[in-house]
XYZ file of C-alpha atoms in Angstrom:
639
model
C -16.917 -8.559 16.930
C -16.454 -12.138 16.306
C -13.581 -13.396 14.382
C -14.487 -15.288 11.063
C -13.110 -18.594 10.410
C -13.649 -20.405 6.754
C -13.724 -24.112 6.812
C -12.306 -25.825 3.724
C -11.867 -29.350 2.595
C -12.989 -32.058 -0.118
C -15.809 -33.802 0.031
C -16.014 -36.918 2.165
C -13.293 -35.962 4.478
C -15.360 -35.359 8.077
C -16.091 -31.273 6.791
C -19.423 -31.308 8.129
C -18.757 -33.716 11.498
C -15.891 -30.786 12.083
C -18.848 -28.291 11.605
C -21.548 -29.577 14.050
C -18.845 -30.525 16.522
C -17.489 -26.907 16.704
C -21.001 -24.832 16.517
C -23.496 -27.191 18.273
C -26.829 -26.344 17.239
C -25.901 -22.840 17.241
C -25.784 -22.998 13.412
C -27.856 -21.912 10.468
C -28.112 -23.031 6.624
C -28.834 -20.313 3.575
C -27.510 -19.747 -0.104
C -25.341 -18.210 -1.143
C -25.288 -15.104 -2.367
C -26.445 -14.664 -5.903
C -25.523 -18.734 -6.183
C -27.547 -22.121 -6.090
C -25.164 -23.367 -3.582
C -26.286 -23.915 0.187
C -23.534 -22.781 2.856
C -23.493 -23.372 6.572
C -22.968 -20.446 9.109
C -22.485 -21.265 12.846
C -21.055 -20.046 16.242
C -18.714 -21.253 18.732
C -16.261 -19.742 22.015
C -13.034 -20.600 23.259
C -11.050 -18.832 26.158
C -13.740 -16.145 26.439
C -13.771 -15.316 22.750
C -16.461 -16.301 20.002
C -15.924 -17.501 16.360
C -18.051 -17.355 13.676
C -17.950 -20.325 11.116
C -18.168 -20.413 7.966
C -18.767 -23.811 6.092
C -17.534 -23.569 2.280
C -18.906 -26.194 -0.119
C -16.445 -28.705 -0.513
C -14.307 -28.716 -3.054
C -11.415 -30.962 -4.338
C -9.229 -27.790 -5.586
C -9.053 -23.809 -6.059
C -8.576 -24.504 -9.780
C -12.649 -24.221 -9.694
C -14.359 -26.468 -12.767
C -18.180 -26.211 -10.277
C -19.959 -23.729 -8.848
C -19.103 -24.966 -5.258
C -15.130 -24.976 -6.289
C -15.765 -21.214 -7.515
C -17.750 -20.250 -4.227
C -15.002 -21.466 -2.037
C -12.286 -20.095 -3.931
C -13.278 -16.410 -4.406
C -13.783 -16.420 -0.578
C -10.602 -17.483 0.274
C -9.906 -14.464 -2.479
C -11.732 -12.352 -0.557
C -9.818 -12.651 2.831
C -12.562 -11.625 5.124
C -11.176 -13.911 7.147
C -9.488 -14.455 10.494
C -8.161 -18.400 9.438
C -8.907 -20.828 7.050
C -9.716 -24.552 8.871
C -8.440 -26.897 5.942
C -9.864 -30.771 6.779
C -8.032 -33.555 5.671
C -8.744 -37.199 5.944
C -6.071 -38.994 7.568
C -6.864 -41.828 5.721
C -6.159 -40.674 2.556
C -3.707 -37.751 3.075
C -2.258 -37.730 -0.152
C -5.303 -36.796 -1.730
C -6.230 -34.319 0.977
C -2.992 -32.069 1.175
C -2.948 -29.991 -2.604
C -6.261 -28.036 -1.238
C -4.276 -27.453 1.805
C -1.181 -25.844 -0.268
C -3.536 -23.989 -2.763
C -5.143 -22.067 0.375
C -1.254 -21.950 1.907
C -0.398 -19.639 -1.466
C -3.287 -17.217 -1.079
C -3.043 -16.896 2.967
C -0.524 -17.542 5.414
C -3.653 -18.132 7.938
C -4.620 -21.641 7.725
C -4.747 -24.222 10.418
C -4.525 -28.272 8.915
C -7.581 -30.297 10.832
C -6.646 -34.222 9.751
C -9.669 -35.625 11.063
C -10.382 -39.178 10.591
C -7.667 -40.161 13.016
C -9.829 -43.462 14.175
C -10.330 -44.719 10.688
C -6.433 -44.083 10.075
C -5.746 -46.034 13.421
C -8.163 -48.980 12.354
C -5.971 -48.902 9.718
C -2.923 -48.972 10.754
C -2.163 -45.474 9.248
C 0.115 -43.846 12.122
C -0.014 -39.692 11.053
C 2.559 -37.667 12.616
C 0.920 -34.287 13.064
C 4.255 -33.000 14.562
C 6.356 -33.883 11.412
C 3.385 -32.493 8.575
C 3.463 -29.493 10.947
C 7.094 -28.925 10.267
C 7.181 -29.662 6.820
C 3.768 -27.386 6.192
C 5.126 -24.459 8.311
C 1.419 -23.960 9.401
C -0.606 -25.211 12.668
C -1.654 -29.279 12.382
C -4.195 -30.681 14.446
C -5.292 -34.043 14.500
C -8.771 -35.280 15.446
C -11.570 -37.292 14.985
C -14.546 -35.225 14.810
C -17.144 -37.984 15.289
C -15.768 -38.829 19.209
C -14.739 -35.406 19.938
C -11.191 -36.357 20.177
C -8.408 -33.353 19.568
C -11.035 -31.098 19.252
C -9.908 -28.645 22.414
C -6.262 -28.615 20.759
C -8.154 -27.551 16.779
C -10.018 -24.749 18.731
C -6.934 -23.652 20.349
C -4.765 -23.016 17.574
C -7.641 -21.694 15.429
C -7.660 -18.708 18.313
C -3.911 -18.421 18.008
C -3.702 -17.763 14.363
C -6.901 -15.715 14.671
C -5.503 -13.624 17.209
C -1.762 -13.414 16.102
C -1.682 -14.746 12.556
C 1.035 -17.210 11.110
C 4.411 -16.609 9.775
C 4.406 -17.125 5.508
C 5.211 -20.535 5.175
C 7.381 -22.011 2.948
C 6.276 -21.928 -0.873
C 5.731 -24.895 -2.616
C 8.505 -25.591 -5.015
C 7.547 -25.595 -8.722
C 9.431 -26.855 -11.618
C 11.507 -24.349 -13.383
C 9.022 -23.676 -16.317
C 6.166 -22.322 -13.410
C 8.744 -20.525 -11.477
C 9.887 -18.404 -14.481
C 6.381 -17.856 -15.714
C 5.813 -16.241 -12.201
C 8.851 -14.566 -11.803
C 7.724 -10.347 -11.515
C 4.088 -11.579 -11.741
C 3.371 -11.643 -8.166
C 3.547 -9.467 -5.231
C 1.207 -10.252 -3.373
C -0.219 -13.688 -1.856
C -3.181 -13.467 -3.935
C -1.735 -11.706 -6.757
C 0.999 -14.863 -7.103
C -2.036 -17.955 -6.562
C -3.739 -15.737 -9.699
C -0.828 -15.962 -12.002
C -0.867 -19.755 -10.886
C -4.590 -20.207 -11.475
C -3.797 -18.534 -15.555
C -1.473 -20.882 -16.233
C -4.126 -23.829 -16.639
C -4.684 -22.388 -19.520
C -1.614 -23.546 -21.345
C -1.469 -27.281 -20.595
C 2.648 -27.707 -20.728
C 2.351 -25.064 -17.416
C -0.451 -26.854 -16.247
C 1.068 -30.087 -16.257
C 4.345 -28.645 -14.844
C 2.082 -26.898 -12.019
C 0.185 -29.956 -10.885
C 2.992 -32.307 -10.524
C 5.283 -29.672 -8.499
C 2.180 -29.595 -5.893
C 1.940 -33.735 -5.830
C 5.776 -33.963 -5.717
C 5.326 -31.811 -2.406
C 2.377 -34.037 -1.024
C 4.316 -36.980 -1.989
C 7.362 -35.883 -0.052
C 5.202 -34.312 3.192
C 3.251 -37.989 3.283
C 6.703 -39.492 3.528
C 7.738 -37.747 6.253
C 4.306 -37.225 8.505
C 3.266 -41.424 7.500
C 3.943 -44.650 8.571
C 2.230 -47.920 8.973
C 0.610 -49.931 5.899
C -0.803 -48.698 2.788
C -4.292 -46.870 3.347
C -6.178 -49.549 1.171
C -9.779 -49.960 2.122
C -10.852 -52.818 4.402
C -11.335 -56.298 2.466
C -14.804 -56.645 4.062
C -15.521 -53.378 2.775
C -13.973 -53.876 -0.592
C -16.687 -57.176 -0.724
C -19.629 -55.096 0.238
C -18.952 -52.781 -2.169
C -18.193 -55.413 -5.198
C -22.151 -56.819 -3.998
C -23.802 -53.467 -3.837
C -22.546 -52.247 -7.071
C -21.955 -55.621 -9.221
C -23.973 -56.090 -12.208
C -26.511 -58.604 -11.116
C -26.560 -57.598 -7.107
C -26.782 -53.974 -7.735
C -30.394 -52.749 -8.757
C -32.075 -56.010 -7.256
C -30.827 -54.456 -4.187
C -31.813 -51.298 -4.202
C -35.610 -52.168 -5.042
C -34.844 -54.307 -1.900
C -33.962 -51.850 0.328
C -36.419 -49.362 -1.132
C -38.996 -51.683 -0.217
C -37.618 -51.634 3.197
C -37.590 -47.921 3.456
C -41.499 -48.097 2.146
C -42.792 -50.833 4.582
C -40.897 -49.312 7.586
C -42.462 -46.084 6.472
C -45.957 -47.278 5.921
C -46.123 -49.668 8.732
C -44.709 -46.693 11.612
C -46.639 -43.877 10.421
C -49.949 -45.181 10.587
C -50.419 -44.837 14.438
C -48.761 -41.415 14.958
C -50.699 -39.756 11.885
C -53.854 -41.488 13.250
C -53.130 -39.858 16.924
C -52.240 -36.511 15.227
C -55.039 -36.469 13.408
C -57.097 -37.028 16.328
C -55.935 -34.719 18.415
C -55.934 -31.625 15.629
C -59.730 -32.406 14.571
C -60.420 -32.435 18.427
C -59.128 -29.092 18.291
C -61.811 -28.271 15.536
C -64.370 -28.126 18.405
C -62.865 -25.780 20.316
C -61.888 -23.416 18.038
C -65.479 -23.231 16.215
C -67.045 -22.679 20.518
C -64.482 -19.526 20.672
C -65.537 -18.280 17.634
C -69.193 -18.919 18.347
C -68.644 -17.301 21.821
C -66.771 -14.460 19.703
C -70.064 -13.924 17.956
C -68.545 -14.185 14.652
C -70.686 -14.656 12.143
C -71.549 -18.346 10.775
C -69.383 -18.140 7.264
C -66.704 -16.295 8.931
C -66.451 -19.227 11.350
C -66.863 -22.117 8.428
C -64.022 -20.041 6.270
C -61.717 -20.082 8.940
C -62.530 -23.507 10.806
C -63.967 -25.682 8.487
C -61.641 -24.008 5.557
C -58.253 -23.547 6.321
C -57.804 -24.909 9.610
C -59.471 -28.251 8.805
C -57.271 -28.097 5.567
C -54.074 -27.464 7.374
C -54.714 -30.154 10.135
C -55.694 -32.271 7.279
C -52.435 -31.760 5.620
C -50.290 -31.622 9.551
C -51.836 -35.668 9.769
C -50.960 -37.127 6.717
C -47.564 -35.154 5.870
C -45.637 -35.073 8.821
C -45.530 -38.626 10.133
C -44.775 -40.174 7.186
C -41.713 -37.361 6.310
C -40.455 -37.702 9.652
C -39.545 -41.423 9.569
C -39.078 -41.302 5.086
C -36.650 -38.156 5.900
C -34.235 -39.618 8.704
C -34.089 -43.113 6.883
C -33.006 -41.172 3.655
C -30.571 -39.529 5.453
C -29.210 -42.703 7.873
C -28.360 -44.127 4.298
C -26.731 -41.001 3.476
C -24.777 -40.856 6.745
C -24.088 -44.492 5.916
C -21.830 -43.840 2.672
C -24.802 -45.723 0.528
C -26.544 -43.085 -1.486
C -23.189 -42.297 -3.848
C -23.674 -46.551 -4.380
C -27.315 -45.493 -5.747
C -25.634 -43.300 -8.053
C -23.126 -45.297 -9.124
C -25.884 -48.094 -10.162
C -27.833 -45.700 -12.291
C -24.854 -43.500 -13.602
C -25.285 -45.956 -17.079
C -29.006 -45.332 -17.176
C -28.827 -41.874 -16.764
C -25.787 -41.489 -19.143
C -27.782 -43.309 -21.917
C -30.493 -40.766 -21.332
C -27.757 -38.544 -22.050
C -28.345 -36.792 -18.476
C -26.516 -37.034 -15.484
C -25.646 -39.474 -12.898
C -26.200 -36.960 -9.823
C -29.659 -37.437 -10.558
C -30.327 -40.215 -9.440
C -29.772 -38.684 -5.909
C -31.947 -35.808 -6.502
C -34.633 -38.840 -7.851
C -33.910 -40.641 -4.498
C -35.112 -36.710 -2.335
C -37.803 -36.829 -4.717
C -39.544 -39.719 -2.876
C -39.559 -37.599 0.393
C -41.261 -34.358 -1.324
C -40.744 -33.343 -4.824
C -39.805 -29.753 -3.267
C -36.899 -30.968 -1.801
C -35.381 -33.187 -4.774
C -35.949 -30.029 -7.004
C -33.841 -27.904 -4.278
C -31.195 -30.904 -4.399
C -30.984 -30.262 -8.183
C -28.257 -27.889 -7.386
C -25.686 -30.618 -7.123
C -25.793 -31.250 -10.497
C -23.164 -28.378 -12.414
C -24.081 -28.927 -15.843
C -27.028 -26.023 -16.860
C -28.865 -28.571 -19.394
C -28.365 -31.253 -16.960
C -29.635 -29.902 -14.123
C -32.573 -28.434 -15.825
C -33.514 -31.829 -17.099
C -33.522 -32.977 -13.402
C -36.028 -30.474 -12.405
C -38.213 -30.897 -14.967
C -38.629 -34.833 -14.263
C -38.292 -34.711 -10.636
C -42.223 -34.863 -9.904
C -42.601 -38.298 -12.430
C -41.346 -39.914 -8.626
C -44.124 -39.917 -6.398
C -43.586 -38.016 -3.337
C -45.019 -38.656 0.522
C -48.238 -36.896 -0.240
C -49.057 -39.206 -2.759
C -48.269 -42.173 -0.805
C -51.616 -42.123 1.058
C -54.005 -42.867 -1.889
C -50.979 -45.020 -3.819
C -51.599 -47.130 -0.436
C -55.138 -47.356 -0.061
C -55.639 -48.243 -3.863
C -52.913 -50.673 -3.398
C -54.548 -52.337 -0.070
C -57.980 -51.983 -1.626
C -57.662 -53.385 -5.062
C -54.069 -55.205 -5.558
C -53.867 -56.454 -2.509
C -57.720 -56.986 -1.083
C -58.247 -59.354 1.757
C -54.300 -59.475 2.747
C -53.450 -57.480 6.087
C -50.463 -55.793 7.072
C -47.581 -53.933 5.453
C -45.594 -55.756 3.209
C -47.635 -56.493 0.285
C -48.486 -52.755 0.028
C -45.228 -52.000 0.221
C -43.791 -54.458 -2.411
C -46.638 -52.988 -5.006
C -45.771 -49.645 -4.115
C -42.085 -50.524 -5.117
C -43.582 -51.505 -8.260
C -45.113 -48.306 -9.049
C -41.763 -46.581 -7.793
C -39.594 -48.331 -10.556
C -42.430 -47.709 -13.366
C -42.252 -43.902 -12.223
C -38.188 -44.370 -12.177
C -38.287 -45.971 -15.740
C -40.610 -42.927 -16.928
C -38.047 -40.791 -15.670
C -35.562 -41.984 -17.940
C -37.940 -41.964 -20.661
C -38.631 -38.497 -20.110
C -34.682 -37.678 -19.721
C -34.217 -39.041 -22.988
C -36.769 -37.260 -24.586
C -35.604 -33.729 -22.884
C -32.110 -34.664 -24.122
C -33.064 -34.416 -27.863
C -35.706 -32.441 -28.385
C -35.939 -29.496 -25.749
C -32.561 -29.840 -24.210
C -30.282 -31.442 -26.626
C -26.701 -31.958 -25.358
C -24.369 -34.895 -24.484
C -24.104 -35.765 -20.785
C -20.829 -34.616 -18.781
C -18.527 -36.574 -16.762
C -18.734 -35.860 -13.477
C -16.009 -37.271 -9.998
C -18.050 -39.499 -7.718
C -16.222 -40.625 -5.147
C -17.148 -43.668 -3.247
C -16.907 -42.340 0.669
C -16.558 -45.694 2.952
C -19.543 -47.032 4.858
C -18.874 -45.296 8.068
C -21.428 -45.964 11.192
C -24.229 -43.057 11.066
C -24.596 -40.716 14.176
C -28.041 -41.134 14.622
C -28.363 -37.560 16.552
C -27.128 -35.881 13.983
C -29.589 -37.553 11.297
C -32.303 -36.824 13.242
C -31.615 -33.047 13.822
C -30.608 -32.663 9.871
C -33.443 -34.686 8.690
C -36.083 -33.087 10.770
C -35.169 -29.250 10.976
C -33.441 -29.001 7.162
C -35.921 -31.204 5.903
C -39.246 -32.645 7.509
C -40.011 -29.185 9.267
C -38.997 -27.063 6.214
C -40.596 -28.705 3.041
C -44.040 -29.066 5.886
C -43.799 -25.578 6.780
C -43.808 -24.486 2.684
C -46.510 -26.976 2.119
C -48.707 -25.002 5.072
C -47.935 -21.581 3.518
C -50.110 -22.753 0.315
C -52.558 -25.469 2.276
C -54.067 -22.530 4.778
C -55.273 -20.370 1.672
C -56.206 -23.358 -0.161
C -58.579 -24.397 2.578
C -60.368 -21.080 2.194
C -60.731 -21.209 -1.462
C -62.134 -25.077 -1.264
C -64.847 -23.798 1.532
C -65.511 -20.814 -0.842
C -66.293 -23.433 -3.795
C -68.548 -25.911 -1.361
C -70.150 -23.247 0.134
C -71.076 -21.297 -3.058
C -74.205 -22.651 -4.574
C -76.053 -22.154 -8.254
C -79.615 -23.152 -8.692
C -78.655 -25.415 -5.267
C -75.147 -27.306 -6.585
C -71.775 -25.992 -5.050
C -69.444 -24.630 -7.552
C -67.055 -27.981 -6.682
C -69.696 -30.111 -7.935
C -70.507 -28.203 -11.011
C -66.741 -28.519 -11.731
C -66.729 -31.983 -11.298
C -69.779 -32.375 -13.426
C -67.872 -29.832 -16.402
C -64.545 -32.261 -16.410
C -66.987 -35.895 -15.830
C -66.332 -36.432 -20.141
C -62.752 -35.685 -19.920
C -62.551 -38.196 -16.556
C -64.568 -41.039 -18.297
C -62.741 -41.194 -21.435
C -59.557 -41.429 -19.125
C -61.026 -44.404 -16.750
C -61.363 -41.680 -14.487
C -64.576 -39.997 -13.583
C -65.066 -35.674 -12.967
C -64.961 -36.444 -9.708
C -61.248 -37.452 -9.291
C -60.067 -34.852 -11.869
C -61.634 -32.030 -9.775
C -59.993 -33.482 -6.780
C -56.824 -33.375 -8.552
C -57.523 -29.861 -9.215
C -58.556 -28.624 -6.374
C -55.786 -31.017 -4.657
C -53.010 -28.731 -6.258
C -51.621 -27.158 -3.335
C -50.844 -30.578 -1.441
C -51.251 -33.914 -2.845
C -52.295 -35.336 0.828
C -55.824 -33.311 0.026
C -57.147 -35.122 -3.091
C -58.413 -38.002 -0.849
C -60.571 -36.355 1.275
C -61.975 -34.202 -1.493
C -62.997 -36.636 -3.680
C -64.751 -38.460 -0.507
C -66.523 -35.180 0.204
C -67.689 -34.856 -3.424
C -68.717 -38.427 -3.308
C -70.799 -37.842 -0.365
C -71.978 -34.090 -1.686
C -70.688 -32.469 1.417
C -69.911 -29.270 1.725
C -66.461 -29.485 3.594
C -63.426 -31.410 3.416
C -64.364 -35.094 5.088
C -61.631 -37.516 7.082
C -61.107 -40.547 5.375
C -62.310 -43.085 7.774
C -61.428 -47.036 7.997
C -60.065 -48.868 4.173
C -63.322 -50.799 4.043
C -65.653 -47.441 4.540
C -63.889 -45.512 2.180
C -63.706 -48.580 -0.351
C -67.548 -48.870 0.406
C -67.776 -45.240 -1.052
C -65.725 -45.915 -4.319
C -67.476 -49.039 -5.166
C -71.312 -47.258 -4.727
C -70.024 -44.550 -7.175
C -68.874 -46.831 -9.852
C -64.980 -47.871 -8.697
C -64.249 -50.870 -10.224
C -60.218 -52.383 -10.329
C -59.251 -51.021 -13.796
C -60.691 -47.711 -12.376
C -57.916 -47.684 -9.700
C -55.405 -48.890 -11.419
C -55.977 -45.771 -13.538
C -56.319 -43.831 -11.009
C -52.656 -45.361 -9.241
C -51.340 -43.885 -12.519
C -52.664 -40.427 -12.592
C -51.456 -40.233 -9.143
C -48.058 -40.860 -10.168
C -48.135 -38.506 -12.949
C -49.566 -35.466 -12.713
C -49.160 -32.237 -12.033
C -46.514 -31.155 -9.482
C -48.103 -29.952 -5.825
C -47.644 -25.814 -5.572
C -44.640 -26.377 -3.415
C -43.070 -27.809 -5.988
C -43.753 -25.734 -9.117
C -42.990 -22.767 -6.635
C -39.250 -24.354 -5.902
C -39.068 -24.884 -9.264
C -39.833 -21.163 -10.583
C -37.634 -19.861 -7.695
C -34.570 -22.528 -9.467
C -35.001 -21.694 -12.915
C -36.411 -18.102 -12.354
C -38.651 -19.082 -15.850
C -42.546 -19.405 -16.246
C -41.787 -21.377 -19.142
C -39.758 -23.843 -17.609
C -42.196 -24.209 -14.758
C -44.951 -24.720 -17.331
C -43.410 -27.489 -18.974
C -42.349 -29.234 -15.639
C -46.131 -29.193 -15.390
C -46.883 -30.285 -18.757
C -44.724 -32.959 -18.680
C -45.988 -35.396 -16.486
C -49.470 -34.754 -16.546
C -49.295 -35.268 -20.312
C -48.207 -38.615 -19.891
C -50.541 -39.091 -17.056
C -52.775 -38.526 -19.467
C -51.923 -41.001 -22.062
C -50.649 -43.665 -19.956
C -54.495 -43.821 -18.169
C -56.235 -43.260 -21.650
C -54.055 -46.249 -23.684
C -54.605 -48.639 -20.334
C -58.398 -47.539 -20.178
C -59.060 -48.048 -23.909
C -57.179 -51.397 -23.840
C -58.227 -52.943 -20.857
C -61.909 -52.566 -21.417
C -61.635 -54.636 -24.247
C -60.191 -57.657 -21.791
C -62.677 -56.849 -18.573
């Protein structure tokens, strides 16, 4: 049986770099238990025996005040454990060591990993892993995860103490108030960090407890440090004064968004046209085994023209452009800028009375509405987070990208080739979908969710280089390849219920048609027409399908059509009545509407409540709604 190790450690400090390092790829990502809170499981060896890893969230002490602080601390509780990995950053030590001394009072187990030890160098921090050792009475080992370095000698003592266990170390010494409180109180390891954890209940104690475990830190930093004061680099100090200064800040972000979009746009247009190719070529082949099969002609047009056309139709459009939106997100994220983001709409979001975390969750949003909604569980607060969820869809997502685009190079930007002035008017609609977002927060906040926002720690992590192999693995297995693979589990029976409605005809009109004819009123008095609301509609399971339906209702075909060249398809909207202030409402509906399946799916499994889900649904496709109508009404007065 493999032993179990529990890796500890605040956030920022190298936790996860530690993690992949040790297990590889032989690793695996789930909640936990009962909680909101993802956790990282993973296998190693050394000397012929195996490990399994366990990666708590991090947490800045056992005195929990989140639910990741809580998660990690009733493990440690637990002691289902062999040893407890505790990561410091050698940079800032001092900061690092009370989490190490709060696990050294429940187990005797625990191995100090001060990773970091290049940044410290760089620094001129010098760490003396010898001296901390001796003044910790536990195991030190010092490394720098990123290179590899010190790694053999981490691994090494992690099988000694797993194997024989440590000695107690010393306790840390607490003013005279704390040690008489716990005096007869505690028998046990566990029994004596307990009476500790009660005493933040009565401040005086409190007070008295936290400064006996800095006075320790203090004195083990003097001892174990040399070299000049840990202050961040001056270039970095600059960059960080630009990126989050009052007139620099937001200007740019919607930079570097743009960026993000353009790079985006401008790479995934060859690799979804070649995978779109080569999975309608496929088409062919599939419908000659069936027809060889001698399967009957609807059974063949359900399953070829219906779901698989649907779910290579979906494949095409989704996965290029989340494969290169998905490892950029996450480069930035490697790259210590994301918590910057934050930072620059923490006073938005706190005048919304909401929470500054979401702009992060915002940020996932653009990849896939799905995944922002999962991300929601950073955010501790109950109302807060809830409020998240609920406007997470008002950002448009990948899937909606595609027609934003086309509209965009069609209408707004006729005539003009390339990338970049699509790009820059997609930005556009971005921060009109970002400013709705706070709208909507602010509404939440006093009417449905009323409540004053919480203060929340967000540390600014240095801009550190990103490992690019990493990023890509993270990005494309956690992310790309699992918010495409829900999307498929709701596009394949989608495409079977769309052939169902071509392919069913009254009095010699398919039922799609005869919806789009029943919502035509409701369309025109929007500036939209039945057509576009029925492809909205029947688009509900993935936004990349409301393109191609509408096309194939255009043309009164009977099965989902690829969208051919810009000019053909703009050919098609202008015959049926497209004019600009028809896209323009029709840019807007697609940035609020109803949230895709996937999403109000994530969202029911987060809240566990219909009537939550129902009003993240109501929400933005109510002012969807308005927003078209009021432009409509107004503009046709000017046009």
């Amino acid at each position: 049986m493999s032993a179990v190790i529990a890796l500890a450690g605040n956030p920022n400090v190298g936790k996860s770099t530690v993690f992949n390092r040790l297990t590889g790829l032989r690793q695996h990502t789930g909640n936990w238990p009962g909680k909101t809170v993802a956790v990282a499981k993973g296998r190693f060896c050394w000397g012929g025996n195996s490990f399994q890893l366990i990666d708590l969230p991090g947490a800045y002490s056992l005195m929990a005040h989140s639910a990741e602080e809580e998660i990690t601390r009733d493990y440690l509780l637990e002691g289902k454990y062999g040893a407890v990995c505790v990561v410091c950053d050698a940079t800032s030590l001092l900061r690092s060591l009370p989490l190490a001394l709060q696990a050294m009072e429940i187990t005797p187990n625990v191995v100090v990993c001060v990773n970091l030890m290049d940044e410290a160098a760089a620094r001129g921090i010098h760490v003396d892993g010898q001296a901390l050792e001796k003044g910790l009475g536990v195991p030190v080992a010092c490394v720098s995860a990123r290179d590899g370095a010190g790694m053999d000698q981490l691994m090494a003592k992690l099988d000694r103490v797993c194997r024989q266990g440590n000695p107690p170390p010393p306790p840390t010494p607490y003013p005279p108030q704390v040690e008489g409180a716990l005096a007869g109180s505690a028998s046990t390891p566990q029994g004596r960090w307990r009476a500790l954890a009660r005493m933040e209940e009565d401040p005086e104690l409190q007070s008295a407890l936290v400064s006996g475990l800095y006075r320790r830190c203090e004195a083990l930093c003097r001892q174990a440090l040399s070299g000049r004061n840990p202050e961040p680099f001056p270039r970095q100090l600059r960059l960080d004064r630009l990126l989050t200064g009052r007139w620099v800040g937001i200007p740019a972000m919607l930079l570097l968004m743009a960026l993000v979009f353009y790079l985006t746009i401008a790479a995934s247009n060859l690799p979804s046209s070649l995978l779109s190719r080569l999975l309608f070529s496929l088409e062919e082949v599939f419908s000659r085994w069936m027809g060889a099969a001698g399967a009957p002609a609807w059974l063949e047009g359900a399953l070829v023209q219906g779901v698989y056309r649907v779910t290579a139709w979906v494949v095409s459009v989704m996965l290029p452009p989340m494969a290169i939106f998905f490892p950029l997100f996450t480069l930035l994220e490697d790259l210590g800028y994301l918590p910057r983001v934050a930072f620059n709409l923490d006073g938005c979001f706190r005048r919304c009375r909401a929470c500054g975390k979401q702009a992060l969750t915002m940020l996932m949003g653009f990849g896939c509405n799905a995944a922002g909604a999962t991300g929601c569980r950073i955010i501790d607060s109950p109302r807060e987070r809830l409020i998240a969820l609920l406007t997470n869809a008002l950002v448009p997502c990948n899937g909606r990208f595609p027609l934003l685009i086309l509209l965009l190079t069609l209408y707004a930007c006729a005539g003009v080739g390339g990338a970049a002035l699509p790009a820059l008017g997609l930005t556009g609609l971005v921060a009109l979908s970002v400013m709705m977002t706070f709208l909507a927060s602010r509404l939440l906040s006093a009417t449905l969710l009323k409540g004053m926002p919480s203060a929340f720690a967000l540390e600014m992590p240095p801009f550190r280089r990103p490992q690019v192999g990493r990023v890509l693995v993270r990005s494309l297995l956690d992310r790309t390849l699992f918010v495409l693979g829900r999307a498929l589990m709701v596009a394949a029976p989608a495409g079977l219920l769309l052939w169902c409605l071509c392919a069913v005809r009254v009095q010699g009109i398919s039922l799609a048609a005869r919806l789009a004819q029943a919502l035509d009123p409701v369309g025109r008095f929007m500036g939209l027409d039945g057509v576009l609301l029925a492809a909205f509609l029947l688009g509900f399971p993935a936004n990349e399908l409301v393109l191609p339906i509408a096309l194939m209702l255009y043309q009164s075909g009977g099965t989902l059509v690829q969208p051919g060249e810009a000019a053909q398809v703009g050919a098609i909207l202008t015959a049926n009545g497209w004019t600009g202030l028809t896209a323009l409402c029709a840019m807007l509906f697609t940035l609020f509407h109803w949230p895709c399946s996937t999403t109000l799916l994530t969202i029911k499994k987060e809240t566990g409540s219909l009537k939550w889900t129902a009003v993240a649904a109501l929400l933005p496709t109510l002012l969807g709604a308005a927003l078209c109508t009021a432009v409509y009404q107004i503009g046709r007065w000017f046009l």
